[in-house]
Short mmCIF file of C-alpha atoms and ligand atoms in Angstrom, two decimals:
data_model
loop_
_atom_site.label_atom_id
_atom_site.label_comp_id
_atom_site.label_asym_id
_atom_site.label_seq_id
_atom_site.Cartn_x
_atom_site.Cartn_y
_atom_site.Cartn_z
CA MET Y 1 80.68 74.01 -58.42
CA ILE Y 2 80.65 75.07 -54.88
CA LEU Y 3 78.05 72.81 -53.37
CA LEU Y 4 79.85 69.58 -54.26
CA GLU Y 5 83.28 70.67 -53.21
CA HIS Y 6 84.32 69.64 -49.80
CA HIS Y 7 87.83 71.00 -49.63
CA THR Y 8 88.77 74.52 -48.77
CA ILE Y 9 86.67 77.08 -50.53
CA ASP Y 10 87.86 80.62 -50.87
CA ARG Y 11 85.34 82.49 -52.92
CA ARG Y 12 86.79 86.00 -52.77
CA GLY Y 13 87.72 85.04 -49.25
CA ALA Y 14 84.06 84.81 -48.38
CA LEU Y 15 83.77 81.16 -47.43
CA ARG Y 16 86.13 78.71 -45.88
CA HIS Y 17 85.55 75.14 -44.90
CA VAL Y 18 87.11 74.38 -41.57
CA ALA Y 19 87.58 71.10 -39.77
CA GLY Y 20 84.20 69.53 -39.15
CA GLY Y 21 82.25 72.57 -40.22
CA ILE Y 22 82.11 75.66 -42.34
CA ALA Y 23 83.06 79.20 -41.53
CA CYS Y 24 81.19 81.83 -43.48
CA VAL Y 25 82.19 85.44 -43.26
CA ALA Y 26 79.61 87.79 -44.66
CA LEU Y 27 80.98 90.18 -47.25
CA PRO Y 28 78.07 92.51 -47.88
CA VAL Y 29 79.63 94.53 -50.66
CA GLN Y 30 81.21 91.87 -52.85
CA ALA Y 31 78.31 89.49 -52.45
CA ARG Y 32 75.74 91.97 -53.78
CA ALA Y 33 74.05 91.70 -57.09
CA ALA Y 34 74.33 95.48 -57.25
CA GLY Y 35 74.16 97.13 -60.66
CA GLY Y 36 72.42 94.08 -62.04
CA GLU Y 37 75.55 91.95 -62.37
CA ALA Y 38 76.18 88.95 -60.18
CA ARG Y 39 79.79 88.62 -59.07
CA HIS Y 40 79.80 85.15 -57.60
CA THR Y 41 78.91 81.63 -58.52
CA VAL Y 42 75.94 80.16 -56.76
CA PRO Y 43 74.23 77.08 -58.17
CA PHE Y 44 70.61 77.78 -59.14
CA GLY Y 45 68.03 75.10 -59.59
CA SER Y 46 64.57 73.79 -58.92
CA ALA Y 47 62.49 71.11 -57.30
CA VAL Y 48 61.42 68.54 -59.89
CA GLN Y 49 58.65 66.02 -60.28
CA ILE Y 50 60.52 62.84 -61.20
CA PRO Y 51 57.70 61.20 -63.21
CA TRP Y 52 57.48 64.33 -65.38
CA LEU Y 53 61.24 64.31 -65.91
CA VAL Y 54 60.94 60.79 -67.24
CA ASP Y 55 57.75 61.15 -69.33
CA ASN Y 56 57.60 64.73 -70.54
CA PRO Y 57 60.34 65.87 -72.97
CA GLU Y 58 59.31 69.52 -72.85
CA TYR Y 59 59.47 69.58 -69.05
CA ARG Y 60 62.78 67.72 -69.07
CA ALA Y 61 64.27 70.17 -71.59
CA ALA Y 62 63.28 73.15 -69.45
CA ILE Y 63 64.90 71.63 -66.37
CA VAL Y 64 68.09 70.81 -68.26
CA ARG Y 65 68.20 74.29 -69.72
CA HIS Y 66 67.67 76.22 -66.51
CA CYS Y 67 68.95 74.14 -63.61
CA SER Y 68 72.40 73.24 -62.41
CA ILE Y 69 70.92 71.67 -59.30
CA VAL Y 70 67.76 69.63 -58.70
CA VAL Y 71 65.84 68.40 -55.66
CA PRO Y 72 62.85 66.04 -55.77
CA GLU Y 73 59.44 67.47 -54.82
CA GLY Y 74 58.53 63.92 -53.92
CA GLY Y 75 60.25 60.57 -54.31
CA LEU Y 76 62.60 60.68 -51.33
CA LYS Y 77 59.91 61.28 -48.72
CA TRP Y 78 58.94 58.44 -46.37
CA LEU Y 79 55.51 58.15 -47.95
CA ASP Y 80 57.14 57.58 -51.34
CA MET Y 81 59.81 55.12 -50.19
CA ARG Y 82 58.59 53.22 -47.15
CA PRO Y 83 55.45 51.12 -47.75
CA ASP Y 84 56.19 49.16 -44.56
CA PRO Y 85 58.80 49.13 -41.79
CA LYS Y 86 61.09 46.75 -43.68
CA SER Y 87 60.83 47.84 -47.32
CA TYR Y 88 62.46 50.57 -49.37
CA TRP Y 89 61.45 51.80 -52.83
CA PHE Y 90 64.44 53.51 -54.39
CA GLY Y 91 63.02 53.70 -57.93
CA LEU Y 92 62.30 57.43 -58.06
CA GLY Y 93 65.45 58.45 -56.17
CA ASP Y 94 67.60 56.31 -58.47
CA LYS Y 95 66.04 57.93 -61.54
CA LEU Y 96 66.76 61.42 -60.24
CA VAL Y 97 70.33 60.65 -59.27
CA ASP Y 98 70.97 59.11 -62.73
CA PHE Y 99 69.39 62.15 -64.36
CA GLY Y 100 71.63 64.46 -62.32
CA ALA Y 101 74.75 62.53 -63.29
CA ARG Y 102 73.76 62.42 -66.97
CA HIS Y 103 73.27 66.17 -67.11
CA ASP Y 104 76.11 67.18 -64.84
CA MET Y 105 73.74 68.54 -62.20
CA GLN Y 106 74.04 68.56 -58.48
CA VAL Y 107 71.33 66.73 -56.57
CA ARG Y 108 69.88 67.71 -53.19
CA GLY Y 109 68.05 65.17 -51.06
CA HIS Y 110 64.68 66.10 -49.53
CA THR Y 111 63.98 64.99 -46.84
CA LEU Y 112 65.05 62.53 -44.14
CA VAL Y 113 63.10 63.61 -41.04
CA TRP Y 114 59.77 65.42 -41.37
CA HIS Y 115 56.28 65.29 -39.86
CA GLY Y 116 54.71 65.41 -43.34
CA ALA Y 117 54.36 62.75 -46.06
CA MET Y 118 54.61 59.93 -43.52
CA PRO Y 119 53.12 56.48 -44.11
CA GLN Y 120 50.52 55.37 -41.55
CA TRP Y 121 52.84 52.80 -39.93
CA ALA Y 122 55.48 55.46 -39.24
CA LYS Y 123 52.90 57.83 -37.76
CA GLU Y 124 51.98 55.02 -35.38
CA LEU Y 125 55.45 54.20 -34.02
CA GLY Y 126 54.84 53.51 -30.36
CA SER Y 127 58.06 53.85 -28.39
CA ALA Y 128 61.42 55.59 -28.26
CA ALA Y 129 63.12 52.31 -29.15
CA GLU Y 130 60.97 51.88 -32.27
CA ALA Y 131 61.56 55.47 -33.34
CA THR Y 132 65.31 55.15 -32.80
CA HIS Y 133 65.41 51.99 -34.88
CA ALA Y 134 63.25 53.43 -37.67
CA LEU Y 135 65.30 56.62 -37.93
CA SER Y 136 68.68 54.94 -37.89
CA ASP Y 137 67.67 52.27 -40.39
CA HIS Y 138 66.12 54.84 -42.75
CA ILE Y 139 68.90 57.40 -42.64
CA SER Y 140 71.76 54.92 -42.96
CA LYS Y 141 70.12 53.06 -45.85
CA VAL Y 142 68.95 56.11 -47.81
CA VAL Y 143 71.97 58.38 -47.31
CA GLY Y 144 74.28 55.39 -47.70
CA ARG Y 145 72.72 54.39 -51.03
CA TYR Y 146 73.28 57.85 -52.50
CA ALA Y 147 76.62 58.60 -50.82
CA GLY Y 148 78.76 60.69 -53.17
CA ARG Y 149 75.78 61.26 -55.49
CA ILE Y 150 73.48 63.40 -53.36
CA ALA Y 151 75.64 66.33 -52.34
CA SER Y 152 73.34 67.96 -49.82
CA TRP Y 153 70.51 66.68 -47.62
CA ASP Y 154 67.61 68.40 -45.91
CA VAL Y 155 68.14 66.15 -42.91
CA ILE Y 156 65.56 67.87 -40.73
CA ASN Y 157 62.53 69.51 -42.31
CA GLU Y 158 60.29 71.96 -40.46
CA PRO Y 159 61.29 71.22 -36.84
CA LEU Y 160 59.48 74.29 -35.47
CA PRO Y 161 55.78 74.67 -34.70
CA GLU Y 162 53.42 76.68 -36.91
CA ASP Y 163 53.01 79.33 -34.24
CA GLN Y 164 56.17 79.46 -32.12
CA GLN Y 165 55.49 80.91 -28.66
CA THR Y 166 58.76 80.42 -26.77
CA PRO Y 167 62.20 79.82 -28.34
CA ASN Y 168 62.52 76.31 -26.93
CA GLU Y 169 59.25 75.05 -28.44
CA ARG Y 170 59.51 72.38 -31.16
CA ARG Y 171 56.96 70.91 -33.57
CA ALA Y 172 55.16 67.98 -31.93
CA SER Y 173 56.07 65.47 -34.66
CA ILE Y 174 56.17 61.76 -33.96
CA TRP Y 175 59.96 62.09 -33.69
CA TYR Y 176 59.75 64.87 -31.09
CA ARG Y 177 57.01 63.13 -29.13
CA LEU Y 178 58.95 59.87 -28.87
CA LEU Y 179 62.55 61.11 -28.69
CA GLY Y 180 62.41 64.73 -27.59
CA GLU Y 181 64.69 67.27 -29.21
CA ASP Y 182 67.56 64.76 -29.27
CA TYR Y 183 66.14 63.33 -32.49
CA ILE Y 184 67.75 66.27 -34.29
CA PRO Y 185 71.45 65.73 -33.38
CA PHE Y 186 70.82 61.98 -33.60
CA ALA Y 187 69.62 62.25 -37.21
CA LEU Y 188 72.46 64.59 -38.17
CA LYS Y 189 75.05 62.18 -36.78
CA LEU Y 190 73.49 59.27 -38.66
CA ALA Y 191 73.52 61.20 -41.94
CA ASN Y 192 77.12 62.21 -41.44
CA ALA Y 193 78.14 58.63 -40.66
CA ALA Y 194 76.42 57.37 -43.83
CA ASP Y 195 78.05 60.01 -46.08
CA PRO Y 196 80.72 62.15 -44.41
CA ARG Y 197 80.98 64.32 -47.54
CA ALA Y 198 77.32 65.34 -47.68
CA GLU Y 199 76.26 68.85 -46.74
CA LEU Y 200 73.69 68.63 -43.92
CA VAL Y 201 70.86 71.12 -43.67
CA ILE Y 202 68.02 71.99 -41.29
CA ASN Y 203 65.20 73.41 -43.42
CA GLU Y 204 62.34 75.68 -42.27
CA TYR Y 205 59.65 78.08 -43.52
CA ASP Y 206 58.23 81.41 -42.27
CA LEU Y 207 61.61 82.79 -41.21
CA GLU Y 208 61.49 85.74 -43.62
CA PHE Y 209 58.54 88.01 -42.83
CA VAL Y 210 57.56 91.10 -40.82
CA GLY Y 211 55.52 90.31 -37.69
CA GLY Y 212 55.72 88.90 -34.19
CA ARG Y 213 54.96 85.34 -35.29
CA PHE Y 214 57.94 85.36 -37.64
CA GLU Y 215 60.27 87.08 -35.17
CA ARG Y 216 59.40 84.35 -32.69
CA LYS Y 217 60.09 81.68 -35.28
CA ARG Y 218 63.52 83.18 -36.01
CA ALA Y 219 64.22 83.16 -32.25
CA GLY Y 220 63.11 79.52 -32.09
CA MET Y 221 65.44 78.61 -34.96
CA LEU Y 222 68.41 80.36 -33.36
CA ASP Y 223 67.71 78.54 -30.10
CA LEU Y 224 67.60 75.21 -31.96
CA LEU Y 225 70.76 75.90 -33.97
CA GLU Y 226 72.67 76.91 -30.85
CA LYS Y 227 71.63 73.68 -29.14
CA VAL Y 228 72.65 71.59 -32.15
CA ARG Y 229 76.02 73.35 -32.18
CA LYS Y 230 76.48 72.61 -28.46
CA SER Y 231 75.60 68.95 -29.04
CA GLY Y 232 78.59 68.61 -31.38
CA ALA Y 233 76.43 67.09 -34.13
CA PRO Y 234 77.55 67.92 -37.68
CA LEU Y 235 75.47 70.61 -39.39
CA HIS Y 236 76.53 72.83 -42.27
CA ALA Y 237 73.67 75.08 -43.27
CA LEU Y 238 70.21 76.42 -42.58
CA GLY Y 239 67.72 76.08 -45.42
CA LEU Y 240 65.42 79.07 -45.84
CA GLN Y 241 62.46 77.52 -47.64
CA ALA Y 242 61.31 80.99 -48.67
CA HIS Y 243 57.73 80.15 -49.61
CA LEU Y 244 56.95 83.85 -49.90
CA ARG Y 245 53.51 85.48 -49.87
CA GLY Y 246 52.09 88.27 -51.98
CA GLU Y 247 50.61 89.86 -48.87
CA ARG Y 248 53.58 89.54 -46.49
CA ASP Y 249 56.57 91.88 -46.47
CA ILE Y 250 60.10 90.62 -46.01
CA ASP Y 251 61.55 91.80 -42.69
CA ARG Y 252 64.74 93.22 -44.19
CA PRO Y 253 66.54 94.23 -40.96
CA GLY Y 254 65.15 91.24 -39.04
CA LEU Y 255 66.22 88.74 -41.69
CA ALA Y 256 69.62 90.42 -42.15
CA ARG Y 257 70.28 90.19 -38.42
CA PHE Y 258 69.09 86.59 -38.38
CA ILE Y 259 71.41 85.58 -41.24
CA ARG Y 260 74.35 87.20 -39.48
CA GLU Y 261 73.47 85.36 -36.27
CA VAL Y 262 73.26 82.07 -38.16
CA HIS Y 263 76.71 82.83 -39.60
CA GLY Y 264 77.92 83.57 -36.12
CA LEU Y 265 77.17 79.93 -35.33
CA GLY Y 266 79.40 78.85 -38.24
CA LEU Y 267 76.49 77.94 -40.51
CA GLU Y 268 75.72 78.83 -44.11
CA ILE Y 269 72.45 79.61 -45.86
CA VAL Y 270 70.74 77.69 -48.66
CA VAL Y 271 67.57 79.10 -50.25
CA THR Y 272 65.77 75.81 -50.71
CA GLU Y 273 62.15 76.28 -51.87
CA LEU Y 274 61.65 79.79 -53.21
CA ASP Y 275 58.26 80.65 -54.72
CA VAL Y 276 55.63 83.35 -54.19
CA MET Y 277 52.06 82.50 -53.17
CA ASP Y 278 49.95 84.77 -55.36
CA TYR Y 279 46.42 84.05 -54.07
CA SER Y 280 46.06 87.55 -52.67
CA LEU Y 281 47.64 89.40 -55.62
CA PRO Y 282 45.65 91.05 -58.44
CA GLY Y 283 44.24 88.87 -61.20
CA ASP Y 284 45.90 90.91 -63.95
CA VAL Y 285 48.80 88.78 -65.15
CA ALA Y 286 51.33 91.56 -65.79
CA GLU Y 287 50.62 93.18 -62.43
CA ARG Y 288 50.78 89.86 -60.65
CA ASP Y 289 54.03 88.74 -62.30
CA THR Y 290 55.63 92.07 -61.36
CA ALA Y 291 54.55 91.73 -57.74
CA VAL Y 292 55.79 88.13 -57.56
CA ALA Y 293 59.18 89.15 -58.97
CA ALA Y 294 59.45 92.10 -56.58
CA ARG Y 295 58.79 89.86 -53.60
CA ALA Y 296 61.42 87.34 -54.72
CA ALA Y 297 63.89 90.19 -55.32
CA ALA Y 298 63.28 91.59 -51.84
CA LEU Y 299 64.20 88.24 -50.30
CA LEU Y 300 67.26 87.67 -52.48
CA ASP Y 301 68.49 91.23 -51.87
CA VAL Y 302 68.66 90.60 -48.14
CA VAL Y 303 70.16 87.14 -48.53
CA PHE Y 304 72.88 88.20 -50.99
CA GLU Y 305 73.65 91.38 -49.06
CA ASN Y 306 74.40 89.35 -45.97
CA CYS Y 307 76.03 86.21 -47.36
CA THR Y 308 76.69 84.17 -50.44
CA PRO Y 309 74.15 81.37 -50.19
CA ARG Y 310 75.32 77.85 -51.01
CA ALA Y 311 72.54 77.48 -53.57
CA VAL Y 312 69.20 78.97 -54.60
CA LEU Y 313 66.38 76.63 -55.56
CA THR Y 314 62.81 77.41 -56.49
CA TRP Y 315 60.06 74.93 -55.61
CA GLY Y 316 59.23 74.15 -59.21
CA LEU Y 317 60.25 75.93 -62.39
CA SER Y 318 57.17 76.56 -64.52
CA ASP Y 319 53.64 77.59 -63.60
CA ARG Y 320 52.47 74.59 -65.61
CA HIS Y 321 53.52 72.26 -62.77
CA VAL Y 322 52.84 73.77 -59.36
CA TRP Y 323 52.08 72.44 -55.90
CA VAL Y 324 50.64 75.80 -54.81
CA PRO Y 325 46.94 75.31 -55.81
CA ASP Y 326 46.72 72.31 -53.47
CA TYR Y 327 47.14 74.69 -50.56
CA PHE Y 328 46.80 78.29 -51.82
CA LYS Y 329 44.13 78.41 -54.55
CA ARG Y 330 43.11 81.84 -55.73
CA PRO Y 331 39.58 82.93 -54.75
CA ASP Y 332 38.95 83.99 -58.39
CA LYS Y 333 40.01 80.47 -59.54
CA LEU Y 334 42.63 81.90 -61.93
CA PRO Y 335 45.68 79.63 -62.24
CA ASN Y 336 48.48 80.38 -59.75
CA ARG Y 337 51.67 81.99 -61.10
CA PRO Y 338 54.24 81.50 -58.31
CA LEU Y 339 57.29 80.40 -60.34
CA PRO Y 340 60.04 81.83 -62.62
CA LEU Y 341 58.68 80.48 -65.93
CA ASP Y 342 55.11 80.72 -67.22
CA GLU Y 343 52.92 77.80 -68.24
CA ASN Y 344 54.68 77.71 -71.65
CA TYR Y 345 58.16 77.72 -70.10
CA ALA Y 346 58.76 81.36 -71.08
CA ALA Y 347 60.72 83.54 -68.65
CA LYS Y 348 58.66 85.79 -66.37
CA PRO Y 349 60.00 88.81 -64.45
CA PHE Y 350 60.77 86.37 -61.59
CA GLN Y 351 63.27 84.58 -63.89
CA ARG Y 352 64.95 87.92 -64.69
CA VAL Y 353 65.35 88.49 -60.96
CA LEU Y 354 67.10 85.13 -60.60
CA GLU Y 355 69.38 86.02 -63.50
CA ARG Y 356 70.27 89.29 -61.85
CA PHE Y 357 71.52 87.27 -58.90
CA GLY Y 358 73.51 84.90 -61.09
CA ALA Y 359 71.12 82.23 -62.40
CA LYS Y 360 72.09 81.34 -65.95
CA VAL Y 361 70.52 79.37 -68.73
CA ARG Y 362 72.92 76.45 -69.11
CA ASN Y 363 72.80 75.82 -72.85
C1 LIG J 401 55.16 69.51 -51.23
C2 LIG J 401 55.20 69.01 -52.67
O1 LIG J 401 55.52 70.06 -53.52
C3 LIG J 401 53.87 68.43 -53.03
O2 LIG J 401 53.91 67.90 -54.35
C4 LIG J 401 53.51 67.35 -52.01
O3 LIG J 401 52.28 66.86 -52.26
C5 LIG J 401 53.51 67.92 -50.61
O4 LIG J 401 54.77 68.47 -50.35
N1 LIG J 401 57.60 72.42 -47.82
C6 LIG J 401 58.36 71.30 -48.07
C7 LIG J 401 58.03 70.44 -49.22
O5 LIG J 401 59.38 71.08 -47.41
O6 LIG J 401 58.34 69.09 -49.00
C8 LIG J 401 56.59 70.59 -49.64
O7 LIG J 401 56.44 69.90 -50.87
C9 LIG J 401 56.21 72.05 -49.79
C10 LIG J 401 56.38 72.78 -48.50
#
């Protein structure tokens, strides 16, 4: 599988690892899922809820059947692991990594540096020295513990502000406020030192849509990626979270150009958190499932036309277990249907879209 390999990759000549980084040459024709048949191997997978994996055989079976890669929805976030500045809880992470090994799955790590899911003590760090110590201790311990077992890390999650105005603006997280933008290359270097084989990713949302706000966010991301490149810090890929919306169109030319520009910086693409927020779509289930699938297809069309992504992950597998209603409840109170499988683990049109791009049922 491609994601774990760290030697030279020549997938129809499309990708090559080069010293200290990765060169990706876009091959629009070969990489297409045209005619319904995928011609390349990209690992497909899902975010998982670790307690469900352990306790719920039906859930576990669906994950094993459909995923060749897993990432924890929670369990490796600071809030889950760091009750106080000195302690680490590795219980959930260990379970996931064991599960991945047992089922021959790749594991992605999510996430090392984020503004969200932070324990109170970490939100209250008071100085650059404290922040530097907290980051370096956390990243070396966590990445070091799973070295060789977690193949790819979302090192930096959501570094850009909600409403990007100028390209050099960054999200005012505790890390940015105490350390400035340097926290980003600093964290990447720490992760690389703790596991030189791990793929390192910067992960962000709202990079996909039509509209000034999203154009500005793409410009902000390019500005950030260029600066990281100049800093010499190791970075392999950009994660497109791809939390899509029923009411927002994909900016096909804008996203295509953006992917090519990201490639121009020697970086690859991972689709990390694909799902479709359906709160504004019709209540009728068949209509809604068709619209959700069409939106996912529109995104994947542009991605696969412009590169071969390193992996495609949805943020959950079945509508039975979804994070979406916490943030995007439907006004009519009907259950959300953002994911590839329905609440009984049956394939929806969204799953057929994934299959068209190469997702396979494993057994
Ligand atoms: C979400 C999880 O799915 C929820 O279970 C949790 O309560 C909050 O976080 N972008 C991210 C993810 O990078 O970490 C978020 O996950 C969803 C949005």
